[in-house]
Amino acid sequence: MAHTGAVEAGRQAGSLRSAVVVNPVKVADPETLRRTVGDTLAAAGWAEPLWYETTVDDPGRGQTEQAIAAGAEVVFACGGDGTVRACVSALVGTEATLAVLPQGTGNLLAANLGLSTDLAAGLAVAVERGRRLLDVGEVDGQHFAVMAGMGFDAQMLAATSETTKRRIGWPAYVVGAVRHLRDRPMRVEIRLDDQPPLRRRVRSVLVANVGRLQGGVTLLTDAEPDDGYFDVAVLSPRTLRHWLALGWGVLRRRDRVPRMEEFRARRIEVTSNRAQPRELDGDLIEPGRTLRAQIHRRALWLCVPRPEQAPDLTEDAAAAAERGEHLVEEARGEREE
């Protein structure tokens, strides 16, 4: 059976040391989570994981640094976008590997791995030891693995309530988006590496390492997580008709999407005529007039569905979910014997 091979692979890897950095606010049943994770890792031959809870003052970076100092080789980020991003910041440039156990409703990194809030799938991906060394972006000393944004995308996040997200999941972001479709555009100057600046009237500028949005929608089809470049999307719809054309173009994955320009760069600086909301990996940061991003090449080890070098990070995600269910069931059976 497929899950047996995964368990044996884990045992051959030795008694791996791991840690779980969990946001307790995002977890409905902490006891079940802890038991499931511990039993599954034990069945795969891993040591008992260390556990750290995030706090309001520290959403995960300090806890991840503690885990690394304690010898953790794999750090499970268990929470929403903020938890994952905090863990990323601590793991950049280290040999420890990030594994995602998404518990939030709009987790961007999980979406780009093809993972939902399926705990079993996240565990299977980690246990099977598929790893990939990813580029990481930096804005104002803060890191992101997926995407930085300024303008409409951050407005949408700010307008989406936690209550609505818990009730209906990622479609809640559509509700937030509708509230800002008719907002006025911003005037921006965009500098890409050492090229002359571009001047535009836009609704949003997205600086992406990988290309999927909430709900798994692919915005940038050519974005690769380890090519040393950002893929930049400049969105300039002004009317409802423009928005519909842009959305339809994205959904149909046309080579050219109406009202969207695409660029590539290692460094990007966006300066607006007024302060704008900003976000990193679906997590709001302080508003500002400037979004200045630089890329760190191959700076983060990430557990990914196999095969590790597939162009799309979601490769094998559905099969990994099935193997994960077998893995969890086997672990549960061993505990009950």
PDB file of N, CA and C in Angstrom, residues 23 26 59 77-88 100-112 143-147 157 162 165 173 214 279-284:
ATOM      1  N   ASN A  23      -0.986  28.393  16.075  1.00  0.00           N
ATOM      2  CA  ASN A  23      -1.809  29.515  16.514  1.00  0.00           C
ATOM      3  C   ASN A  23      -3.052  28.941  17.171  1.00  0.00           C
ATOM      4  N   LYS A  26      -6.676  29.547  15.856  1.00  0.00           N
ATOM      5  CA  LYS A  26      -7.123  28.941  14.602  1.00  0.00           C
ATOM      6  C   LYS A  26      -7.512  27.475  14.732  1.00  0.00           C
ATOM      7  N   PRO A  59       3.691  36.298  16.702  1.00  0.00           N
ATOM      8  CA  PRO A  59       2.861  35.383  15.907  1.00  0.00           C
ATOM      9  C   PRO A  59       3.577  34.154  15.381  1.00  0.00           C
ATOM     10  N   ALA A  77       4.213  24.836  10.522  1.00  0.00           N
ATOM     11  CA  ALA A  77       3.474  26.074  10.777  1.00  0.00           C
ATOM     12  C   ALA A  77       1.992  25.732  10.728  1.00  0.00           C
ATOM     13  N   CYS A  78       1.340  25.838  11.865  1.00  0.00           N
ATOM     14  CA  CYS A  78      -0.050  25.414  11.983  1.00  0.00           C
ATOM     15  C   CYS A  78      -0.903  26.633  12.333  1.00  0.00           C
ATOM     16  N   GLY A  79      -1.475  27.248  11.324  1.00  0.00           N
ATOM     17  CA  GLY A  79      -2.275  28.446  11.535  1.00  0.00           C
ATOM     18  C   GLY A  79      -2.622  29.084  10.209  1.00  0.00           C
ATOM     19  N   GLY A  80      -2.882  30.380  10.222  1.00  0.00           N
ATOM     20  CA  GLY A  80      -3.220  31.106   9.013  1.00  0.00           C
ATOM     21  C   GLY A  80      -1.999  31.744   8.372  1.00  0.00           C
ATOM     22  N   ASP A  81      -2.263  32.718   7.487  1.00  0.00           N
ATOM     23  CA  ASP A  81      -1.180  33.359   6.746  1.00  0.00           C
ATOM     24  C   ASP A  81      -0.155  34.012   7.663  1.00  0.00           C
ATOM     25  N   GLY A  82      -0.628  34.659   8.743  1.00  0.00           N
ATOM     26  CA  GLY A  82       0.297  35.346   9.639  1.00  0.00           C
ATOM     27  C   GLY A  82       1.261  34.396  10.316  1.00  0.00           C
ATOM     28  N   THR A  83       0.760  33.237  10.741  1.00  0.00           N
ATOM     29  CA  THR A  83       1.607  32.235  11.384  1.00  0.00           C
ATOM     30  C   THR A  83       2.662  31.711  10.420  1.00  0.00           C
ATOM     31  N   VAL A  84       2.221  31.386   9.209  1.00  0.00           N
ATOM     32  CA  VAL A  84       3.150  30.844   8.215  1.00  0.00           C
ATOM     33  C   VAL A  84       4.227  31.864   7.878  1.00  0.00           C
ATOM     34  N   ARG A  85       3.831  33.111   7.684  1.00  0.00           N
ATOM     35  CA  ARG A  85       4.800  34.134   7.313  1.00  0.00           C
ATOM     36  C   ARG A  85       5.816  34.375   8.431  1.00  0.00           C
ATOM     37  N   ALA A  86       5.363  34.334   9.680  1.00  0.00           N
ATOM     38  CA  ALA A  86       6.279  34.495  10.805  1.00  0.00           C
ATOM     39  C   ALA A  86       7.302  33.363  10.840  1.00  0.00           C
ATOM     40  N   CYS A  87       6.848  32.151  10.579  1.00  0.00           N
ATOM     41  CA  CYS A  87       7.772  31.015  10.535  1.00  0.00           C
ATOM     42  C   CYS A  87       8.768  31.152   9.391  1.00  0.00           C
ATOM     43  N   VAL A  88       8.290  31.602   8.243  1.00  0.00           N
ATOM     44  CA  VAL A  88       9.175  31.811   7.087  1.00  0.00           C
ATOM     45  C   VAL A  88      10.308  32.758   7.448  1.00  0.00           C
ATOM     46  N   VAL A 100       3.749  23.004   6.106  1.00  0.00           N
ATOM     47  CA  VAL A 100       2.539  23.788   6.344  1.00  0.00           C
ATOM     48  C   VAL A 100       1.385  22.877   6.741  1.00  0.00           C
ATOM     49  N   LEU A 101       0.786  23.182   7.901  1.00  0.00           N
ATOM     50  CA  LEU A 101      -0.453  22.539   8.333  1.00  0.00           C
ATOM     51  C   LEU A 101      -1.505  23.641   8.421  1.00  0.00           C
ATOM     52  N   PRO A 102      -2.118  23.997   7.291  1.00  0.00           N
ATOM     53  CA  PRO A 102      -2.976  25.191   7.263  1.00  0.00           C
ATOM     54  C   PRO A 102      -4.227  25.039   8.111  1.00  0.00           C
ATOM     55  N   GLN A 103      -4.511  26.060   8.899  1.00  0.00           N
ATOM     56  CA  GLN A 103      -5.722  26.099   9.707  1.00  0.00           C
ATOM     57  C   GLN A 103      -6.555  27.339   9.399  1.00  0.00           C
ATOM     58  N   GLY A 104      -5.983  28.317   8.697  1.00  0.00           N
ATOM     59  CA  GLY A 104      -6.744  29.502   8.319  1.00  0.00           C
ATOM     60  C   GLY A 104      -7.568  29.239   7.070  1.00  0.00           C
ATOM     61  N   THR A 105      -8.346  30.249   6.643  1.00  0.00           N
ATOM     62  CA  THR A 105      -9.229  30.075   5.493  1.00  0.00           C
ATOM     63  C   THR A 105      -8.618  30.552   4.190  1.00  0.00           C
ATOM     64  N   GLY A 106      -7.582  31.390   4.250  1.00  0.00           N
ATOM     65  CA  GLY A 106      -7.052  31.943   3.020  1.00  0.00           C
ATOM     66  C   GLY A 106      -5.564  31.753   2.872  1.00  0.00           C
ATOM     67  N   ASN A 107      -5.039  30.648   3.383  1.00  0.00           N
ATOM     68  CA  ASN A 107      -3.593  30.458   3.439  1.00  0.00           C
ATOM     69  C   ASN A 107      -2.999  30.384   2.033  1.00  0.00           C
ATOM     70  N   LEU A 108      -2.238  31.414   1.663  1.00  0.00           N
ATOM     71  CA  LEU A 108      -1.722  31.512   0.307  1.00  0.00           C
ATOM     72  C   LEU A 108      -0.654  30.475  -0.005  1.00  0.00           C
ATOM     73  N   LEU A 109       0.244  30.216   0.938  1.00  0.00           N
ATOM     74  CA  LEU A 109       1.283  29.228   0.679  1.00  0.00           C
ATOM     75  C   LEU A 109       0.669  27.838   0.537  1.00  0.00           C
ATOM     76  N   ALA A 110      -0.307  27.525   1.381  1.00  0.00           N
ATOM     77  CA  ALA A 110      -0.996  26.231   1.277  1.00  0.00           C
ATOM     78  C   ALA A 110      -1.693  26.098  -0.072  1.00  0.00           C
ATOM     79  N   ALA A 111      -2.318  27.184  -0.548  1.00  0.00           N
ATOM     80  CA  ALA A 111      -2.991  27.143  -1.851  1.00  0.00           C
ATOM     81  C   ALA A 111      -1.997  26.851  -2.966  1.00  0.00           C
ATOM     82  N   ASN A 112      -0.789  27.393  -2.850  1.00  0.00           N
ATOM     83  CA  ASN A 112       0.209  27.162  -3.885  1.00  0.00           C
ATOM     84  C   ASN A 112       0.854  25.790  -3.783  1.00  0.00           C
ATOM     85  N   HIS A 143       9.652  39.045   5.546  1.00  0.00           N
ATOM     86  CA  HIS A 143       9.784  38.107   4.440  1.00  0.00           C
ATOM     87  C   HIS A 143       8.428  37.572   3.968  1.00  0.00           C
ATOM     88  N   PHE A 144       8.414  37.169   2.698  1.00  0.00           N
ATOM     89  CA  PHE A 144       7.225  36.522   2.141  1.00  0.00           C
ATOM     90  C   PHE A 144       7.654  35.455   1.143  1.00  0.00           C
ATOM     91  N   ALA A 145       6.866  34.391   1.066  1.00  0.00           N
ATOM     92  CA  ALA A 145       7.186  33.277   0.177  1.00  0.00           C
ATOM     93  C   ALA A 145       6.323  33.268  -1.077  1.00  0.00           C
ATOM     94  N   VAL A 146       5.173  33.932  -1.014  1.00  0.00           N
ATOM     95  CA  VAL A 146       4.214  33.867  -2.115  1.00  0.00           C
ATOM     96  C   VAL A 146       4.108  35.195  -2.854  1.00  0.00           C
ATOM     97  N   MET A 147       3.666  36.240  -2.153  1.00  0.00           N
ATOM     98  CA  MET A 147       3.269  37.446  -2.868  1.00  0.00           C
ATOM     99  C   MET A 147       3.209  38.651  -1.943  1.00  0.00           C
ATOM    100  N   LEU A 157      -8.410  42.360   1.591  1.00  0.00           N
ATOM    101  CA  LEU A 157      -8.114  41.635   2.828  1.00  0.00           C
ATOM    102  C   LEU A 157      -8.631  42.401   4.046  1.00  0.00           C
ATOM    103  N   GLU A 162     -13.143  38.236   9.869  1.00  0.00           N
ATOM    104  CA  GLU A 162     -12.799  36.894  10.322  1.00  0.00           C
ATOM    105  C   GLU A 162     -14.042  36.034  10.475  1.00  0.00           C
ATOM    106  N   LYS A 165     -15.033  34.753   7.076  1.00  0.00           N
ATOM    107  CA  LYS A 165     -14.087  33.726   6.622  1.00  0.00           C
ATOM    108  C   LYS A 165     -14.356  32.393   7.305  1.00  0.00           C
ATOM    109  N   TYR A 173     -13.480  36.418   0.653  1.00  0.00           N
ATOM    110  CA  TYR A 173     -12.665  37.473   0.056  1.00  0.00           C
ATOM    111  C   TYR A 173     -13.379  38.143  -1.111  1.00  0.00           C
ATOM    112  N   GLN A 214      -6.006  33.308  -3.464  1.00  0.00           N
ATOM    113  CA  GLN A 214      -6.976  32.575  -2.643  1.00  0.00           C
ATOM    114  C   GLN A 214      -7.915  31.779  -3.550  1.00  0.00           C
ATOM    115  N   GLU A 279       0.138  44.279   1.784  1.00  0.00           N
ATOM    116  CA  GLU A 279       0.056  42.931   2.364  1.00  0.00           C
ATOM    117  C   GLU A 279       1.218  42.078   1.902  1.00  0.00           C
ATOM    118  N   LEU A 280       1.552  41.104   2.753  1.00  0.00           N
ATOM    119  CA  LEU A 280       2.552  40.085   2.432  1.00  0.00           C
ATOM    120  C   LEU A 280       1.924  38.718   2.673  1.00  0.00           C
ATOM    121  N   ASP A 281       1.889  37.897   1.649  1.00  0.00           N
ATOM    122  CA  ASP A 281       1.347  36.532   1.770  1.00  0.00           C
ATOM    123  C   ASP A 281      -0.039  36.513   2.410  1.00  0.00           C
ATOM    124  N   GLY A 282      -0.893  37.467   2.022  1.00  0.00           N
ATOM    125  CA  GLY A 282      -2.255  37.495   2.541  1.00  0.00           C
ATOM    126  C   GLY A 282      -2.387  38.043   3.942  1.00  0.00           C
ATOM    127  N   ASP A 283      -1.300  38.615   4.470  1.00  0.00           N
ATOM    128  CA  ASP A 283      -1.278  39.148   5.826  1.00  0.00           C
ATOM    129  C   ASP A 283      -1.022  40.650   5.735  1.00  0.00           C
ATOM    130  N   LEU A 284      -1.919  41.462   6.295  1.00  0.00           N
ATOM    131  CA  LEU A 284      -1.779  42.910   6.200  1.00  0.00           C
ATOM    132  C   LEU A 284      -0.565  43.403   6.978  1.00  0.00           C
TER     133      LEU A 284
END
